[in-house]
Each structure stands twice: as structure tokens, then as C-alpha cells.
PDB file of C-alpha atoms in Angstrom:
ATOM      1  CA  MET A   1     -94.426  65.530 146.959  1.00 64.00           C
ATOM      2  CA  ASN A   2     -92.775  68.826 148.630  1.00 69.00           C
ATOM      3  CA  ARG A   3     -92.128  71.914 146.792  1.00 64.00           C
ATOM      4  CA  PRO A   4     -88.818  74.550 147.870  1.00 63.00           C
ATOM      5  CA  GLY A   5     -91.077  76.616 150.743  1.00 54.00           C
ATOM      6  CA  ASP A   6     -92.378  73.512 152.477  1.00 56.00           C
ATOM      7  CA  ALA A   7     -88.791  72.646 153.457  1.00 57.00           C
ATOM      8  CA  ASP A   8     -86.818  74.758 155.868  1.00 60.00           C
ATOM      9  CA  SER A   9     -84.583  76.812 155.748  1.00 71.00           C
ATOM     10  CA  VAL A  10     -81.398  74.657 156.526  1.00 71.00           C
ATOM     11  CA  THR A  11     -82.958  71.913 154.650  1.00 79.00           C
ATOM     12  CA  GLY A  12     -83.622  74.148 151.787  1.00 89.00           C
ATOM     13  CA  ALA A  13     -80.076  75.724 151.741  1.00 92.00           C
ATOM     14  CA  ARG A  14     -78.401  72.174 151.867  1.00 96.00           C
ATOM     15  CA  ASP A  15     -80.934  71.542 148.268  1.00 97.00           C
ATOM     16  CA  GLY A  16     -79.573  74.919 146.919  1.00 97.00           C
ATOM     17  CA  HIS A  17     -76.131  74.058 147.473  1.00 97.00           C
ATOM     18  CA  TYR A  18     -76.395  70.370 145.838  1.00 98.00           C
ATOM     19  CA  MET A  19     -79.106  71.466 142.830  1.00 98.00           C
ATOM     20  CA  ARG A  20     -76.379  73.984 141.861  1.00 98.00           C
ATOM     21  CA  ARG A  21     -73.527  71.175 141.811  1.00 98.00           C
ATOM     22  CA  ALA A  22     -76.335  69.651 139.556  1.00 98.00           C
ATOM     23  CA  ILE A  23     -76.711  72.515 137.269  1.00 98.00           C
ATOM     24  CA  ALA A  24     -72.763  73.229 137.099  1.00 98.00           C
ATOM     25  CA  LEU A  25     -73.031  69.558 135.884  1.00 98.00           C
ATOM     26  CA  ALA A  26     -75.273  70.211 133.353  1.00 97.00           C
ATOM     27  CA  GLU A  27     -73.913  73.083 131.464  1.00 96.00           C
ATOM     28  CA  ARG A  28     -70.277  71.277 131.560  1.00 96.00           C
ATOM     29  CA  GLY A  29     -72.195  68.212 129.828  1.00 92.00           C
ATOM     30  CA  GLY A  30     -74.402  70.276 127.662  1.00 88.00           C
ATOM     31  CA  SER A  31     -71.330  72.198 126.325  1.00 88.00           C
ATOM     32  CA  ARG A  32     -69.484  68.410 125.635  1.00 92.00           C
ATOM     33  CA  PRO A  33     -70.021  67.175 122.233  1.00 88.00           C
ATOM     34  CA  GLY A  34     -71.817  63.176 123.008  1.00 87.00           C
ATOM     35  CA  PHE A  35     -72.850  64.904 126.913  1.00 89.00           C
ATOM     36  CA  GLY A  36     -76.312  66.276 127.455  1.00 89.00           C
ATOM     37  CA  PRO A  37     -77.751  69.144 130.128  1.00 91.00           C
ATOM     38  CA  ILE A  38     -78.991  67.301 132.577  1.00 94.00           C
ATOM     39  CA  GLY A  39     -76.754  66.962 136.339  1.00 98.00           C
ATOM     40  CA  CYS A  40     -77.497  64.761 138.893  1.00 98.00           C
ATOM     41  CA  VAL A  41     -75.334  64.582 142.379  1.00 98.00           C
ATOM     42  CA  ILE A  42     -75.777  61.941 145.085  1.00 98.00           C
ATOM     43  CA  VAL A  43     -75.643  62.652 148.391  1.00 98.00           C
ATOM     44  CA  ILE A  44     -76.059  60.576 151.581  1.00 98.00           C
ATOM     45  CA  ASP A  45     -74.769  61.722 154.992  1.00 97.00           C
ATOM     46  CA  GLY A  46     -73.940  65.862 153.881  1.00 97.00           C
ATOM     47  CA  GLU A  47     -70.867  64.093 151.137  1.00 98.00           C
ATOM     48  CA  ILE A  48     -71.442  63.513 147.128  1.00 98.00           C
ATOM     49  CA  ILE A  49     -71.230  60.120 146.582  1.00 98.00           C
ATOM     50  CA  SER A  50     -71.083  60.324 142.740  1.00 98.00           C
ATOM     51  CA  GLU A  51     -72.181  62.923 140.154  1.00 98.00           C
ATOM     52  CA  ALA A  52     -72.660  62.536 136.603  1.00 98.00           C
ATOM     53  CA  CYS A  53     -74.123  64.450 133.257  1.00 97.00           C
ATOM     54  CA  ASN A  54     -75.977  62.599 129.969  1.00 95.00           C
ATOM     55  CA  GLU A  55     -73.342  60.395 129.054  1.00 96.00           C
ATOM     56  CA  ALA A  56     -76.095  58.479 126.081  1.00 93.00           C
ATOM     57  CA  ASP A  57     -74.208  59.672 123.088  1.00 91.00           C
ATOM     58  CA  SER A  58     -70.836  59.683 124.281  1.00 94.00           C
ATOM     59  CA  ARG A  59     -70.647  55.706 125.504  1.00 95.00           C
ATOM     60  CA  HIS A  60     -73.880  55.115 123.000  1.00 95.00           C
ATOM     61  CA  ASP A  61     -76.258  53.636 125.314  1.00 96.00           C
ATOM     62  CA  PRO A  62     -79.498  54.611 125.768  1.00 93.00           C
ATOM     63  CA  THR A  63     -79.477  54.192 129.305  1.00 96.00           C
ATOM     64  CA  ALA A  64     -76.472  56.193 130.149  1.00 96.00           C
ATOM     65  CA  HIS A  65     -79.088  59.083 132.042  1.00 96.00           C
ATOM     66  CA  ALA A  66     -76.572  61.374 134.405  1.00 98.00           C
ATOM     67  CA  GLU A  67     -79.242  59.701 137.393  1.00 98.00           C
ATOM     68  CA  ILE A  68     -78.050  55.915 135.439  1.00 98.00           C
ATOM     69  CA  VAL A  69     -74.965  56.913 135.278  1.00 98.00           C
ATOM     70  CA  ALA A  70     -74.380  58.754 138.691  1.00 98.00           C
ATOM     71  CA  ILE A  71     -76.236  56.255 140.462  1.00 98.00           C
ATOM     72  CA  ARG A  72     -73.793  53.029 139.548  1.00 98.00           C
ATOM     73  CA  ARG A  73     -71.242  54.731 140.032  1.00 98.00           C
ATOM     74  CA  ALA A  74     -73.024  55.289 143.928  1.00 98.00           C
ATOM     75  CA  THR A  75     -72.918  51.620 143.971  1.00 98.00           C
ATOM     76  CA  GLU A  76     -69.818  50.797 142.500  1.00 98.00           C
ATOM     77  CA  SER A  77     -67.914  52.581 144.757  1.00 97.00           C
ATOM     78  CA  LEU A  78     -70.095  51.654 147.745  1.00 98.00           C
ATOM     79  CA  LYS A  79     -70.580  48.464 147.105  1.00 98.00           C
ATOM     80  CA  THR A  80     -73.688  47.659 147.468  1.00 98.00           C
ATOM     81  CA  THR A  81     -77.088  47.793 145.322  1.00 97.00           C
ATOM     82  CA  GLU A  82     -78.652  49.739 148.132  1.00 97.00           C
ATOM     83  CA  LEU A  83     -78.663  53.470 148.510  1.00 98.00           C
ATOM     84  CA  ARG A  84     -80.763  54.132 151.418  1.00 96.00           C
ATOM     85  CA  GLY A  85     -80.236  57.281 153.008  1.00 96.00           C
ATOM     86  CA  ALA A  86     -78.902  58.997 149.611  1.00 98.00           C
ATOM     87  CA  THR A  87     -81.018  61.962 148.327  1.00 98.00           C
ATOM     88  CA  LEU A  88     -81.057  62.241 144.172  1.00 98.00           C
ATOM     89  CA  TYR A  89     -80.516  65.697 142.667  1.00 98.00           C
ATOM     90  CA  SER A  90     -81.844  66.077 139.281  1.00 98.00           C
ATOM     91  CA  THR A  91     -81.568  69.182 137.058  1.00 97.00           C
ATOM     92  CA  LEU A  92     -84.359  68.016 135.574  1.00 95.00           C
ATOM     93  CA  GLN A  93     -87.392  65.683 136.720  1.00 93.00           C
ATOM     94  CA  PRO A  94     -86.658  62.142 136.294  1.00 93.00           C
ATOM     95  CA  CYS A  95     -88.052  60.049 133.331  1.00 89.00           C
ATOM     96  CA  GLY A  96     -90.007  57.095 134.188  1.00 86.00           C
ATOM     97  CA  MET A  97     -86.491  54.929 133.616  1.00 90.00           C
ATOM     98  CA  CYS A  98     -84.812  57.023 135.941  1.00 94.00           C
ATOM     99  CA  THR A  99     -87.557  57.618 138.895  1.00 91.00           C
ATOM    100  CA  MET A 100     -87.704  53.301 138.767  1.00 91.00           C
ATOM    101  CA  ALA A 101     -84.008  52.461 139.082  1.00 95.00           C
ATOM    102  CA  SER A 102     -84.057  55.367 141.793  1.00 95.00           C
ATOM    103  CA  ILE A 103     -86.798  53.131 143.384  1.00 93.00           C
ATOM    104  CA  TRP A 104     -85.332  49.933 142.766  1.00 94.00           C
ATOM    105  CA  ALA A 105     -81.655  51.782 144.517  1.00 97.00           C
ATOM    106  CA  ARG A 106     -83.643  52.248 147.720  1.00 95.00           C
ATOM    107  CA  ILE A 107     -83.528  56.207 146.735  1.00 96.00           C
ATOM    108  CA  GLY A 108     -84.521  57.723 150.050  1.00 95.00           C
ATOM    109  CA  ARG A 109     -85.797  61.323 148.350  1.00 96.00           C
ATOM    110  CA  ILE A 110     -85.213  62.909 144.509  1.00 96.00           C
ATOM    111  CA  VAL A 111     -85.235  66.092 144.433  1.00 97.00           C
ATOM    112  CA  PHE A 112     -85.172  67.678 140.901  1.00 96.00           C
ATOM    113  CA  GLY A 113     -85.726  71.377 139.610  1.00 96.00           C
ATOM    114  CA  ALA A 114     -87.474  71.788 136.411  1.00 94.00           C
ATOM    115  CA  GLY A 115     -90.565  69.722 135.702  1.00 89.00           C
ATOM    116  CA  ARG A 116     -92.505  68.074 133.041  1.00 82.00           C
ATOM    117  CA  ARG A 117     -94.921  71.629 133.025  1.00 82.00           C
ATOM    118  CA  GLN A 118     -91.453  73.718 132.378  1.00 83.00           C
ATOM    119  CA  VAL A 119     -90.106  71.899 129.462  1.00 79.00           C
ATOM    120  CA  HIS A 120     -90.599  71.053 125.926  1.00 73.00           C
ATOM    121  CA  LYS A 121     -92.419  67.646 125.871  1.00 76.00           C
ATOM    122  CA  MET A 122     -89.593  65.319 124.323  1.00 71.00           C
ATOM    123  CA  TYR A 123     -87.627  65.632 127.107  1.00 74.00           C
ATOM    124  CA  PHE A 124     -90.525  63.760 128.140  1.00 68.00           C
ATOM    125  CA  GLU A 125     -91.605  61.698 125.124  1.00 62.00           C
ATOM    126  CA  GLY A 126     -94.453  63.614 124.739  1.00 53.00           C
ATOM    127  CA  ARG A 127     -96.527  61.990 126.937  1.00 59.00           C
ATOM    128  CA  HIS A 128     -99.256  62.640 129.611  1.00 62.00           C
ATOM    129  CA  LEU A 129     -97.972  59.558 132.092  1.00 66.00           C
ATOM    130  CA  ASP A 130     -96.185  61.201 134.738  1.00 72.00           C
ATOM    131  CA  THR A 131     -92.973  59.240 136.453  1.00 71.00           C
ATOM    132  CA  ILE A 132     -94.300  60.863 139.917  1.00 73.00           C
ATOM    133  CA  ASP A 133     -97.401  58.409 139.379  1.00 73.00           C
ATOM    134  CA  PHE A 134     -94.496  55.376 139.583  1.00 72.00           C
ATOM    135  CA  ILE A 135     -93.608  56.576 143.135  1.00 74.00           C
ATOM    136  CA  ASN A 136     -96.696  57.460 144.286  1.00 73.00           C
ATOM    137  CA  ASP A 137     -97.532  53.463 142.975  1.00 74.00           C
ATOM    138  CA  ALA A 138     -94.406  52.055 144.348  1.00 70.00           C
ATOM    139  CA  PHE A 139     -96.049  51.524 147.837  1.00 65.00           C
ATOM    140  CA  ARG A 140     -92.641  53.409 149.048  1.00 70.00           C
ATOM    141  CA  ASP A 141     -93.982  55.354 151.709  1.00 76.00           C
ATOM    142  CA  ASP A 142     -90.315  56.159 152.399  1.00 83.00           C
ATOM    143  CA  LEU A 143     -89.540  57.996 149.320  1.00 87.00           C
ATOM    144  CA  GLN A 144     -89.701  61.843 149.062  1.00 91.00           C
ATOM    145  CA  VAL A 145     -89.725  64.000 146.640  1.00 91.00           C
ATOM    146  CA  THR A 146     -89.255  67.629 146.435  1.00 94.00           C
ATOM    147  CA  GLU A 147     -89.694  69.734 142.954  1.00 93.00           C
ATOM    148  CA  GLY A 148     -88.897  72.933 142.004  1.00 95.00           C
ATOM    149  CA  VAL A 149     -85.200  74.100 143.970  1.00 97.00           C
ATOM    150  CA  LEU A 150     -83.973  76.477 141.656  1.00 97.00           C
ATOM    151  CA  CYS A 151     -86.391  75.998 138.918  1.00 94.00           C
ATOM    152  CA  GLY A 152     -85.848  78.701 137.007  1.00 95.00           C
ATOM    153  CA  GLN A 153     -82.247  78.112 136.488  1.00 96.00           C
ATOM    154  CA  CYS A 154     -82.711  74.375 135.780  1.00 96.00           C
ATOM    155  CA  ALA A 155     -85.150  74.693 133.652  1.00 93.00           C
ATOM    156  CA  ALA A 156     -83.372  77.439 131.625  1.00 93.00           C
ATOM    157  CA  LEU A 157     -80.333  74.526 130.341  1.00 93.00           C
ATOM    158  CA  TYR A 158     -83.840  73.590 128.067  1.00 88.00           C
ATOM    159  CA  TYR A 159     -86.041  73.872 125.136  1.00 76.00           C
ATOM    160  CA  LYS A 160     -89.299  75.685 126.567  1.00 83.00           C
ATOM    161  CA  PRO A 161     -92.938  74.674 126.585  1.00 80.00           C
ATOM    162  CA  GLY A 162     -93.529  75.123 122.268  1.00 82.00           C
ATOM    163  CA  GLU A 163     -89.968  75.622 121.381  1.00 82.00           C
ATOM    164  CA  ASP A 164     -89.876  74.661 117.984  1.00 86.00           C
ATOM    165  CA  VAL A 165     -86.215  72.709 118.484  1.00 81.00           C
ATOM    166  CA  PRO A 166     -83.850  71.545 116.420  1.00 83.00           C
ATOM    167  CA  PHE A 167     -84.573  68.905 114.227  1.00 81.00           C
ATOM    168  CA  ALA A 168     -81.040  67.137 114.898  1.00 77.00           C
ATOM    169  CA  GLU A 169     -81.580  68.210 118.646  1.00 77.00           C
ATOM    170  CA  GLN A 170     -85.634  66.388 118.744  1.00 73.00           C
ATOM    171  CA  THR A 171     -85.371  63.498 120.610  1.00 70.00           C
ATOM    172  CA  ASN A 172     -88.278  61.537 122.087  1.00 59.00           C
ATOM    173  CA  ILE A 173     -90.747  63.017 119.319  1.00 51.00           C
TER     174      ILE A 173
END
């Protein structure tokens, strides 16, 4: 797994650009009823192919996480089930479902902002399972992960570790 400082300046600038778009999507989602503050952008060859925020409540679909919605839109628009060469940008470390969907979609790179240690445990079902282990165990040598891109800005979108979460907003607890 790479950290932003590990990348060259061109890659770092590119990652920051697309992560800012994901942050904008998360902010918009967090301000709309039925949507959530997680943003995702999928890029192939420097072009945004799809983007989404969390739509689980608005769609009445527990699988409508930002990453899943963006993957569905990308594969539908490209008429394929594989997104080889794609980079998925997410404001929050993808959950187990979204990580596995990225693996099955053959996404080449995952870039996320806030990781599980920067946000409240409810975002990761309060368990000790780290979804990065899914990637390590997937026998995919071609899937790269970069964590911590604009981490502070991304983490600010979510409840902090140990923070009291209003009952109506608690998920996965």
C-alpha cells in the first residue's frame, strides 16, 4: 500500500484533483436526504468515467454505496464487466463489499482519503477486519492501493473515532 508521499508529484497532483471531486460529491450527498457523505470517482486514462455518492437510503438498497453505484455506472456506460486500468477514488476506505466489487471489476488502483483509523468505527461495522486484507488475499498483484490522499479533508466528512453518534445516524453498530 502506498501513501501520498510515496507517489511522484504528477501522480500526487492527479490524485488530489480527483479526490477533490470525490469530496465535492460527498459533501453534496451528505446535504441531501436519502444520500450519504461518501464520494467516489472512477477514472480511466485521465477521464472521469463515472461518479457517485452513497445512495443506499434513497434507493432503498443497502448495496448502493458510492463505490458500487460508480462501478455499476462505469460498467454500464462502457458495456463491460471489467474496468482494467481504472482508478477508483473514494473519500473513505472502501468497505468489504466495495473492496470485493473492485477486485471482481478488475479495477487497477484504489485511492482513498480517510482510513478506518481516522473515522468512527461504525463506518467499518465496528469489527477488526481490515478490508485491505481482502486485496492482499485476492492474489491480485496488479491492484495498487494508495491511502491518505487529502486525508484530513476526507476525515472531516465523518464522525471521529470515539465521538458520540446520534442514535438516528448510527449504522453498522
